[in-house]
CSV table of C-alpha atoms in Angstrom, one decimal:
chain,number,residue,atom,x,y,z
A,2,UNK,CA,41.2,-11.8,-24.6
A,3,UNK,CA,38.8,-8.9,-24.9
A,4,UNK,CA,36.3,-8.6,-22.0
A,5,UNK,CA,33.0,-10.3,-22.5
A,6,UNK,CA,31.5,-6.9,-21.9
A,7,UNK,CA,33.3,-5.6,-24.9
A,8,UNK,CA,33.0,-8.5,-27.1
A,9,UNK,CA,29.1,-8.4,-26.8
A,10,UNK,CA,29.1,-4.6,-27.9
A,11,UNK,CA,31.4,-5.4,-30.9
A,12,UNK,CA,29.1,-8.4,-32.0
A,13,UNK,CA,26.1,-6.2,-31.5
A,14,UNK,CA,27.7,-3.4,-33.9
A,15,UNK,CA,28.5,-6.0,-36.4
A,16,UNK,CA,25.0,-7.6,-36.3
A,17,UNK,CA,23.6,-4.2,-36.8
A,18,UNK,CA,25.8,-3.1,-39.7
A,19,UNK,CA,26.2,-6.6,-41.5
A,20,UNK,CA,22.6,-7.2,-42.7
A,21,UNK,CA,20.8,-8.7,-45.7
A,22,UNK,CA,19.7,-6.2,-48.5
A,23,UNK,CA,18.5,-6.9,-51.9
A,24,UNK,CA,19.5,-4.3,-54.6
A,25,UNK,CA,21.4,-1.0,-54.0
A,26,UNK,CA,20.7,0.2,-50.5
A,27,UNK,CA,19.7,3.6,-51.4
A,28,UNK,CA,16.8,2.6,-53.5
A,29,UNK,CA,16.1,0.2,-50.8
A,30,UNK,CA,16.1,3.0,-48.2
A,31,UNK,CA,14.0,5.1,-50.3
A,32,UNK,CA,11.3,2.4,-50.8
A,33,UNK,CA,11.3,1.7,-47.0
A,34,UNK,CA,10.6,5.6,-46.3
A,35,UNK,CA,7.8,5.6,-49.2
A,36,UNK,CA,6.3,2.5,-47.8
A,37,UNK,CA,6.3,3.6,-44.3
A,38,UNK,CA,4.5,7.0,-45.3
A,39,UNK,CA,1.8,5.1,-47.2
A,40,UNK,CA,1.2,2.9,-44.3
A,41,UNK,CA,1.0,5.6,-42.0
A,42,UNK,CA,-1.4,7.5,-44.5
A,43,UNK,CA,-3.7,4.3,-44.4
A,44,UNK,CA,-4.6,4.5,-48.0
A,45,UNK,CA,-2.9,4.8,-51.4
A,46,UNK,CA,-1.8,8.4,-52.0
A,47,UNK,CA,-2.7,10.5,-55.0
A,48,UNK,CA,0.5,12.6,-54.7
A,49,UNK,CA,4.0,11.3,-53.4
A,50,UNK,CA,6.9,13.6,-52.9
A,51,UNK,CA,10.3,12.4,-52.2
A,52,UNK,CA,13.2,14.7,-51.2
A,53,UNK,CA,16.6,13.4,-51.0
A,54,UNK,CA,20.2,14.2,-49.8
A,55,UNK,CA,22.3,14.5,-53.1
A,56,UNK,CA,24.3,11.6,-51.8
A,57,UNK,CA,21.2,9.3,-51.7
A,58,UNK,CA,20.2,10.9,-55.0
A,59,UNK,CA,23.2,10.1,-56.8
A,60,UNK,CA,23.6,6.4,-55.5
A,61,UNK,CA,19.7,5.7,-56.6
A,62,UNK,CA,19.3,7.4,-60.1
A,63,UNK,CA,21.2,4.9,-62.2
A,64,UNK,CA,21.2,1.5,-60.7
A,65,UNK,CA,19.4,-1.6,-61.5
A,66,UNK,CA,16.2,-2.1,-59.5
A,67,UNK,CA,16.0,-6.0,-58.7
A,68,UNK,CA,13.8,-8.0,-61.1
A,69,UNK,CA,12.2,-4.9,-63.0
A,70,UNK,CA,14.9,-4.4,-65.8
A,71,UNK,CA,14.7,-0.8,-65.1
A,72,UNK,CA,16.7,1.7,-63.4
A,73,UNK,CA,16.2,4.6,-60.7
A,74,UNK,CA,13.8,6.0,-58.5
A,75,UNK,CA,10.0,6.1,-60.3
A,76,UNK,CA,10.0,2.3,-60.2
A,77,UNK,CA,11.2,2.3,-56.7
A,78,UNK,CA,8.6,4.3,-55.5
A,79,UNK,CA,6.0,2.5,-57.7
A,80,UNK,CA,7.1,-0.9,-56.0
A,81,UNK,CA,7.1,0.7,-52.5
A,82,UNK,CA,3.4,2.3,-52.9
A,83,UNK,CA,1.9,-0.9,-54.4
A,84,UNK,CA,3.6,-3.8,-52.6
A,85,UNK,CA,6.0,-2.2,-50.1
A,86,UNK,CA,6.1,-3.7,-46.7
A,87,UNK,CA,8.5,-1.5,-44.2
A,88,UNK,CA,8.9,-4.6,-41.9
A,89,UNK,CA,11.1,-6.0,-44.5
A,90,UNK,CA,13.6,-3.1,-44.2
A,91,UNK,CA,16.3,-3.5,-46.9
A,92,UNK,CA,14.8,-6.5,-48.3
A,93,UNK,CA,11.6,-4.5,-49.3
A,94,UNK,CA,12.6,-4.7,-53.0
A,95,UNK,CA,12.3,-8.5,-53.0
A,96,UNK,CA,9.1,-8.9,-54.6
A,97,UNK,CA,7.3,-11.1,-57.1
A,98,UNK,CA,7.1,-10.7,-60.8
A,99,UNK,CA,3.3,-10.2,-60.5
A,100,UNK,CA,4.2,-7.3,-57.9
A,101,UNK,CA,6.7,-5.8,-60.3
A,102,UNK,CA,3.9,-5.8,-63.2
A,103,UNK,CA,1.4,-4.5,-61.0
A,104,UNK,CA,3.9,-1.7,-60.1
A,105,UNK,CA,4.9,-1.0,-63.8
A,106,UNK,CA,1.2,-1.0,-64.7
A,107,UNK,CA,0.7,1.6,-61.8
A,108,UNK,CA,3.5,3.8,-62.8
A,109,UNK,CA,2.7,4.1,-66.4
A,110,UNK,CA,-0.8,6.0,-65.3
A,111,UNK,CA,0.6,7.7,-62.4
A,112,UNK,CA,4.0,8.9,-63.1
A,113,UNK,CA,3.1,12.3,-62.8
A,114,UNK,CA,1.8,12.2,-59.0
A,115,UNK,CA,5.7,11.3,-58.2
A,116,UNK,CA,7.7,14.1,-57.5
A,117,UNK,CA,11.5,13.6,-56.7
A,118,UNK,CA,13.8,16.5,-55.6
A,119,UNK,CA,17.2,17.1,-54.1
A,120,UNK,CA,17.3,18.7,-50.7
A,121,UNK,CA,19.7,21.6,-51.2
A,122,UNK,CA,19.2,22.8,-47.4
A,123,UNK,CA,21.5,21.5,-44.5
A,124,UNK,CA,21.0,17.9,-43.8
A,125,UNK,CA,22.7,14.3,-43.2
A,126,UNK,CA,24.6,12.9,-46.2
A,127,UNK,CA,22.0,10.0,-45.7
A,128,UNK,CA,18.5,11.8,-45.9
A,129,UNK,CA,15.4,10.6,-47.0
A,130,UNK,CA,11.9,12.4,-46.8
A,131,UNK,CA,8.7,11.3,-48.2
A,132,UNK,CA,5.3,13.0,-48.4
A,133,UNK,CA,2.2,11.0,-49.2
A,134,UNK,CA,-1.1,12.5,-49.5
A,135,UNK,CA,-4.7,12.0,-50.6
A,136,UNK,CA,-7.0,14.9,-50.5
A,137,UNK,CA,-6.5,16.7,-47.1
A,138,UNK,CA,-4.7,13.8,-45.6
A,139,UNK,CA,-1.0,13.6,-45.4
A,140,UNK,CA,1.6,11.3,-44.0
A,141,UNK,CA,5.3,12.3,-43.7
A,142,UNK,CA,8.3,9.9,-43.0
A,143,UNK,CA,11.9,10.8,-42.6
A,144,UNK,CA,15.0,8.5,-42.7
A,145,UNK,CA,18.3,10.0,-41.4
A,146,UNK,CA,21.7,9.0,-40.5
A,147,UNK,CA,21.1,5.0,-41.4
A,148,UNK,CA,19.5,3.3,-44.3
A,149,UNK,CA,16.7,2.3,-41.6
A,150,UNK,CA,16.7,4.8,-39.2
A,151,UNK,CA,13.2,6.7,-39.1
A,152,UNK,CA,13.7,10.0,-37.4
A,153,UNK,CA,10.1,11.5,-37.9
A,154,UNK,CA,6.7,10.1,-38.5
A,155,UNK,CA,3.5,12.4,-38.8
A,156,UNK,CA,-0.1,11.9,-39.9
A,157,UNK,CA,-1.8,15.3,-40.6
A,158,UNK,CA,-1.4,17.1,-37.1
A,159,UNK,CA,-0.3,14.4,-35.2
A,160,UNK,CA,3.4,13.6,-34.8
A,161,UNK,CA,4.2,10.0,-34.2
A,162,UNK,CA,7.7,10.0,-33.8
A,163,UNK,CA,10.2,13.1,-33.6
A,164,UNK,CA,13.9,12.1,-33.1
A,165,UNK,CA,15.6,14.7,-35.6
A,166,UNK,CA,18.4,15.5,-33.4
A,167,UNK,CA,21.2,15.9,-36.0
A,168,UNK,CA,23.5,12.9,-35.9
A,169,UNK,CA,27.2,12.9,-36.7
A,170,UNK,CA,27.0,12.5,-40.6
A,171,UNK,CA,27.3,9.0,-41.4
A,172,UNK,CA,26.7,7.6,-38.0
A,173,UNK,CA,23.5,7.3,-36.1
A,174,UNK,CA,23.2,8.0,-32.3
A,175,UNK,CA,23.7,4.2,-31.9
A,176,UNK,CA,27.5,4.1,-31.7
A,177,UNK,CA,27.3,1.8,-28.6
A,178,UNK,CA,29.5,4.1,-26.5
A,179,UNK,CA,32.5,2.1,-27.6
A,180,UNK,CA,35.7,3.6,-29.2
A,181,UNK,CA,36.9,1.4,-32.0
A,182,UNK,CA,40.8,0.9,-32.7
A,183,UNK,CA,42.5,-1.4,-34.8
A,184,UNK,CA,44.1,-3.1,-32.1
A,185,UNK,CA,40.8,-3.8,-30.4
A,186,UNK,CA,39.3,-5.1,-33.8
A,187,UNK,CA,42.3,-7.4,-34.2
A,188,UNK,CA,42.2,-8.7,-30.8
A,189,UNK,CA,38.4,-9.3,-30.7
A,190,UNK,CA,38.8,-11.1,-34.1
A,191,UNK,CA,41.8,-13.2,-33.3
A,192,UNK,CA,41.0,-14.0,-29.5
A,193,UNK,CA,37.1,-14.1,-28.9
A,194,UNK,CA,35.7,-17.9,-28.7
A,195,UNK,CA,35.2,-18.9,-32.0
A,196,UNK,CA,31.6,-19.8,-31.5
A,197,UNK,CA,30.7,-16.2,-30.8
A,198,UNK,CA,32.1,-15.5,-34.2
A,199,UNK,CA,30.6,-17.9,-36.6
A,200,UNK,CA,27.5,-15.9,-37.3
A,201,UNK,CA,29.5,-14.0,-39.7
A,202,UNK,CA,29.9,-17.0,-42.1
A,203,UNK,CA,26.2,-16.5,-43.3
A,204,UNK,CA,27.7,-13.7,-45.2
A,205,UNK,CA,29.6,-16.2,-47.4
A,206,UNK,CA,26.4,-18.2,-48.3
A,207,UNK,CA,24.5,-15.2,-49.9
A,208,UNK,CA,27.2,-13.3,-51.2
A,209,UNK,CA,28.8,-16.5,-52.8
A,210,UNK,CA,25.3,-17.1,-54.5
A,211,UNK,CA,25.4,-13.6,-55.9
A,212,UNK,CA,28.7,-14.1,-57.3
A,213,UNK,CA,27.7,-17.6,-59.0
A,214,UNK,CA,24.7,-15.7,-60.5
A,215,UNK,CA,27.0,-12.8,-61.7
A,216,UNK,CA,29.2,-15.2,-63.6
A,217,UNK,CA,26.3,-16.0,-65.9
A,218,UNK,CA,26.8,-12.5,-67.3
A,219,UNK,CA,25.5,-9.2,-65.9
A,220,UNK,CA,26.1,-5.6,-66.0
A,221,UNK,CA,29.9,-4.9,-67.6
A,222,UNK,CA,30.3,-8.4,-67.2
A,223,UNK,CA,33.7,-7.6,-65.3
A,224,UNK,CA,33.7,-10.9,-63.1
A,225,UNK,CA,33.1,-12.9,-66.5
A,226,UNK,CA,35.8,-11.2,-68.2
A,227,UNK,CA,38.6,-11.2,-65.5
A,228,UNK,CA,37.6,-14.8,-65.0
A,229,UNK,CA,38.4,-15.8,-68.6
A,230,UNK,CA,42.0,-14.8,-67.9
A,231,UNK,CA,42.4,-16.2,-64.4
A,232,UNK,CA,43.3,-19.6,-65.3
A,233,UNK,CA,46.6,-19.6,-63.8
A,234,UNK,CA,46.5,-16.5,-61.5
A,235,UNK,CA,45.1,-16.9,-58.0
A,236,UNK,CA,45.0,-13.1,-57.8
A,237,UNK,CA,42.5,-12.7,-60.7
A,238,UNK,CA,40.5,-15.6,-59.5
A,239,UNK,CA,39.9,-14.0,-56.1
A,240,UNK,CA,39.0,-10.8,-58.2
A,241,UNK,CA,36.8,-12.2,-60.8
A,242,UNK,CA,34.7,-14.3,-58.1
A,243,UNK,CA,34.4,-11.3,-55.9
A,244,UNK,CA,33.4,-8.6,-58.4
A,245,UNK,CA,30.9,-11.1,-60.3
A,246,UNK,CA,28.6,-10.6,-57.2
A,247,UNK,CA,28.7,-6.6,-57.8
A,248,UNK,CA,27.9,-7.3,-61.6
A,249,UNK,CA,24.7,-9.1,-60.5
A,250,UNK,CA,23.8,-6.6,-57.7
A,251,UNK,CA,24.2,-3.4,-59.7
A,252,UNK,CA,22.3,-4.8,-62.7
A,253,UNK,CA,19.2,-5.8,-61.0
A,254,UNK,CA,19.5,-9.2,-59.7
A,255,UNK,CA,17.1,-10.3,-57.4
A,256,UNK,CA,19.2,-12.2,-54.8
A,257,UNK,CA,20.0,-10.5,-51.5
A,258,UNK,CA,23.6,-10.1,-50.4
A,259,UNK,CA,25.0,-9.1,-46.9
A,260,UNK,CA,25.9,-5.7,-46.8
A,261,UNK,CA,28.3,-3.7,-44.4
A,262,UNK,CA,27.6,-0.2,-43.3
A,263,UNK,CA,24.5,0.1,-45.6
A,264,UNK,CA,26.5,-1.0,-48.4
A,265,UNK,CA,25.9,-4.3,-50.5
A,266,UNK,CA,29.0,-3.6,-52.4
A,267,UNK,CA,30.9,-2.9,-49.2
A,268,UNK,CA,29.6,-6.3,-47.9
A,269,UNK,CA,30.5,-8.2,-50.9
A,270,UNK,CA,34.1,-6.8,-51.0
A,271,UNK,CA,34.5,-7.5,-47.0
A,272,UNK,CA,33.5,-11.2,-47.7
A,273,UNK,CA,34.2,-12.8,-50.9
A,274,UNK,CA,38.1,-11.9,-51.5
A,275,UNK,CA,38.6,-13.0,-47.8
A,276,UNK,CA,36.9,-16.2,-48.2
A,277,UNK,CA,38.2,-17.2,-51.7
A,278,UNK,CA,41.7,-16.2,-51.0
A,279,UNK,CA,41.3,-18.6,-47.6
A,280,UNK,CA,39.9,-21.3,-49.7
A,281,UNK,CA,42.7,-21.2,-52.2
A,282,UNK,CA,45.5,-21.0,-49.7
A,283,UNK,CA,43.9,-24.0,-47.5
A,284,UNK,CA,43.4,-22.1,-44.5
A,285,UNK,CA,41.2,-23.6,-41.7
A,286,UNK,CA,37.5,-22.8,-41.2
A,287,UNK,CA,38.3,-21.0,-38.1
A,288,UNK,CA,41.0,-18.9,-39.7
A,289,UNK,CA,38.6,-17.7,-42.4
A,290,UNK,CA,35.9,-17.2,-39.7
A,291,UNK,CA,38.4,-14.7,-38.0
A,292,UNK,CA,39.5,-13.2,-40.8
A,293,UNK,CA,35.9,-12.3,-42.0
A,294,UNK,CA,35.1,-10.7,-38.7
A,295,UNK,CA,38.6,-8.7,-39.0
A,296,UNK,CA,37.6,-7.7,-42.6
A,297,UNK,CA,34.0,-6.6,-41.7
A,298,UNK,CA,34.7,-4.8,-38.5
A,299,UNK,CA,37.7,-2.9,-39.8
A,300,UNK,CA,35.7,-1.6,-42.5
A,301,UNK,CA,33.1,-0.6,-40.0
A,302,UNK,CA,35.7,1.0,-37.9
A,303,UNK,CA,37.0,3.0,-41.1
A,304,UNK,CA,33.8,3.8,-42.2
A,305,UNK,CA,32.7,5.7,-39.0
A,306,UNK,CA,35.4,8.5,-39.5
A,307,UNK,CA,34.4,8.8,-43.1
A,308,UNK,CA,30.5,8.8,-42.8
A,309,UNK,CA,27.9,6.5,-44.1
A,310,UNK,CA,27.7,8.3,-47.5
A,311,UNK,CA,30.5,10.3,-48.7
A,312,UNK,CA,32.2,11.5,-52.0
A,313,UNK,CA,34.8,8.9,-50.9
A,314,UNK,CA,33.8,5.4,-52.5
A,315,UNK,CA,32.7,3.0,-49.8
A,316,UNK,CA,35.2,0.2,-51.5
A,317,UNK,CA,37.9,2.1,-50.1
A,318,UNK,CA,37.2,1.2,-46.5
A,319,UNK,CA,36.0,-2.3,-47.4
A,320,UNK,CA,39.4,-3.0,-49.3
A,321,UNK,CA,41.1,-1.7,-45.9
A,322,UNK,CA,39.0,-4.4,-44.4
A,323,UNK,CA,40.2,-6.8,-47.0
A,324,UNK,CA,44.0,-6.0,-46.9
A,325,UNK,CA,43.9,-6.4,-43.2
A,326,UNK,CA,42.2,-9.9,-43.3
A,327,UNK,CA,44.4,-11.3,-46.2
A,328,UNK,CA,47.4,-10.3,-44.2
A,329,UNK,CA,46.3,-12.2,-41.3
A,330,UNK,CA,45.5,-15.2,-43.5
A,331,UNK,CA,49.0,-14.9,-44.7
A,332,UNK,CA,50.3,-15.3,-41.2
A,333,UNK,CA,51.1,-11.6,-40.8
A,334,UNK,CA,51.7,-9.9,-37.4
A,335,UNK,CA,49.4,-6.9,-36.2
A,336,UNK,CA,52.2,-4.7,-37.0
A,337,UNK,CA,52.3,-6.1,-40.6
A,338,UNK,CA,48.4,-5.5,-40.8
A,339,UNK,CA,49.0,-1.9,-40.0
A,340,UNK,CA,51.7,-1.9,-42.9
A,341,UNK,CA,49.0,-3.2,-45.2
A,342,UNK,CA,46.6,-0.6,-44.2
A,343,UNK,CA,48.7,2.2,-44.4
A,344,UNK,CA,49.9,1.1,-47.9
A,345,UNK,CA,46.1,0.8,-49.0
A,346,UNK,CA,45.2,4.2,-47.6
A,347,UNK,CA,47.9,5.7,-49.9
A,348,UNK,CA,46.9,3.9,-52.7
A,349,UNK,CA,43.0,4.3,-53.3
A,350,UNK,CA,42.2,7.1,-51.0
A,351,UNK,CA,41.1,9.4,-53.8
A,352,UNK,CA,38.4,6.8,-55.2
A,353,UNK,CA,35.3,8.9,-55.9
A,354,UNK,CA,31.8,7.8,-55.3
A,355,UNK,CA,30.0,8.8,-58.5
A,356,UNK,CA,26.9,7.0,-57.7
A,357,UNK,CA,25.7,3.4,-57.7
A,358,UNK,CA,25.6,1.9,-61.1
A,359,UNK,CA,27.3,-1.4,-63.0
A,360,UNK,CA,30.8,-0.1,-63.4
A,361,UNK,CA,31.1,-0.3,-59.5
A,362,UNK,CA,32.5,-3.7,-60.2
A,363,UNK,CA,35.3,-2.2,-61.7
A,364,UNK,CA,36.1,-0.1,-58.6
A,365,UNK,CA,35.8,-3.1,-56.4
A,366,UNK,CA,38.3,-4.8,-58.6
A,367,UNK,CA,40.8,-2.1,-58.3
A,368,UNK,CA,40.1,-2.0,-54.4
A,369,UNK,CA,40.5,-5.9,-54.0
A,370,UNK,CA,43.6,-5.9,-56.3
A,371,UNK,CA,45.4,-2.9,-54.4
A,372,UNK,CA,44.5,-4.6,-51.2
A,373,UNK,CA,46.2,-7.8,-52.1
A,374,UNK,CA,49.3,-5.9,-53.3
A,375,UNK,CA,49.5,-4.0,-50.4
A,376,UNK,CA,49.5,-7.1,-48.1
A,377,UNK,CA,52.2,-8.5,-50.3
A,378,UNK,CA,54.4,-5.4,-49.6
A,379,UNK,CA,53.3,-5.6,-46.0
A,380,UNK,CA,54.4,-9.2,-45.6
A,381,UNK,CA,58.0,-8.3,-46.8
A,382,UNK,CA,57.6,-5.5,-44.1
A,383,UNK,CA,57.6,-2.6,-46.7
A,384,UNK,CA,55.5,0.3,-45.8
A,385,UNK,CA,54.6,3.6,-46.8
A,386,UNK,CA,56.7,6.1,-44.8
A,387,UNK,CA,54.9,8.1,-42.0
A,388,UNK,CA,56.1,11.2,-43.8
A,389,UNK,CA,54.0,10.3,-46.9
A,390,UNK,CA,50.6,11.6,-48.0
A,391,UNK,CA,48.0,10.7,-45.4
A,392,UNK,CA,50.3,8.3,-43.5
A,393,UNK,CA,51.4,8.6,-39.8
A,394,UNK,CA,53.3,6.4,-37.6
A,395,UNK,CA,50.3,5.2,-35.8
A,396,UNK,CA,47.8,3.4,-37.7
A,397,UNK,CA,44.6,4.7,-36.0
A,398,UNK,CA,46.0,8.2,-36.8
A,399,UNK,CA,46.3,7.1,-40.4
A,400,UNK,CA,42.7,5.9,-40.3
A,401,UNK,CA,41.4,9.2,-38.9
A,402,UNK,CA,43.2,11.3,-41.6
A,403,UNK,CA,41.3,9.4,-44.3
A,404,UNK,CA,38.1,9.8,-42.7
A,405,UNK,CA,39.0,13.6,-42.4
A,406,UNK,CA,39.5,13.4,-46.2
A,407,UNK,CA,36.4,11.4,-46.9
A,408,UNK,CA,34.0,13.2,-44.3
A,409,UNK,CA,35.3,17.0,-44.7
A,410,UNK,CA,37.8,17.2,-47.6
A,411,UNK,CA,35.5,16.0,-50.4
A,412,UNK,CA,32.1,17.8,-49.8
A,413,UNK,CA,32.6,20.1,-52.7
A,414,UNK,CA,33.3,16.8,-54.8
A,415,UNK,CA,29.8,15.7,-54.0
A,416,UNK,CA,28.2,18.9,-55.7
A,417,UNK,CA,30.3,18.6,-58.8
A,418,UNK,CA,29.8,14.9,-59.2
A,419,UNK,CA,25.8,15.4,-58.9
A,420,UNK,CA,26.0,18.5,-61.4
A,421,UNK,CA,27.9,16.4,-64.0
A,422,UNK,CA,25.3,13.3,-63.5
A,423,UNK,CA,22.3,15.5,-63.8
A,424,UNK,CA,23.4,17.6,-66.8
A,425,UNK,CA,24.9,15.0,-69.3
A,426,UNK,CA,24.1,15.6,-73.1
A,427,UNK,CA,21.4,13.2,-74.5
């Protein structure tokens, strides 16, 4: 069994990284930063300037904003200015319809007072800077490294917070001094006292509610469409019930979901296929709980190497969590879990993040399907050879190679994706 001190550290990581969020987390983080700047200013600004890293910009420009029927950043900023409360963190975009109407009315007369820019200077891939001004008064707020991590606050000449030490991209300084390995993740998930792990079951309640809402028809109707053909297919049933939550979330559904590593889609993917597969197969509540821990913590581990935001789609690391958990639910050994992870790394390692939008549900369906197939192969002891692609004999080295690809190897891809997204013919 993992020592109690280490278990407490791992639980703290999970509780920090698996949190409730309403809507896409990049607009949510932008709204949080804007609300904090406005609160620091102490009055409604006449000018608001938001400067974003290209990764945040591409994830915020085309996604549905909850309850508004609109997409993108102007309405996000308007909600934050008129009704934002920074204490709500990533649930900041959960507001009443009266508040949405107020934000829309304000925006219609003040859209020229909002300026949104891409930061072309060296910064963290998750970077949000907001300047709110009224006359000679100005407040500045900066988030960096994590979606809720304020590193700078100022009001006129007074600096209220300055913690702008450059973090490792995609991570904050809060890595708890613990080195994750897949063995440690597995041992914690499978041997820790079950009462220490049951908090993870809260993710099912919220994410399942989003799935049920998504089955009413949102976005591309991916879950609904797959579900129509899932009558005799357990695999398609699992996929349909999972991606329906993404349909809803990406299309502006107001229901919150539990996120993972700052992404609601990653939280959905780490939760629902594991829960649905376990229920279909008749696994016990304890087995499903342990599988959920394995899924979420494996995804967090893989994501650390890739970075919080990357040109590599976050559903890659989430699907790695899924394949490990499904293999566990099938009765697979730790070695077979390693096989499944290697198989998946060599299947969808090239999936590109081209912004948050309704078609993310399609990518989620690909990731979950690949996770199930990779697990099926692993249970027959079929594994990608260590001489192939990103795979190595050691599972942690294979994960490291994926992180190197996502964190360093795809930087130019970010520039090309953003160029394409911002220069489309009308």
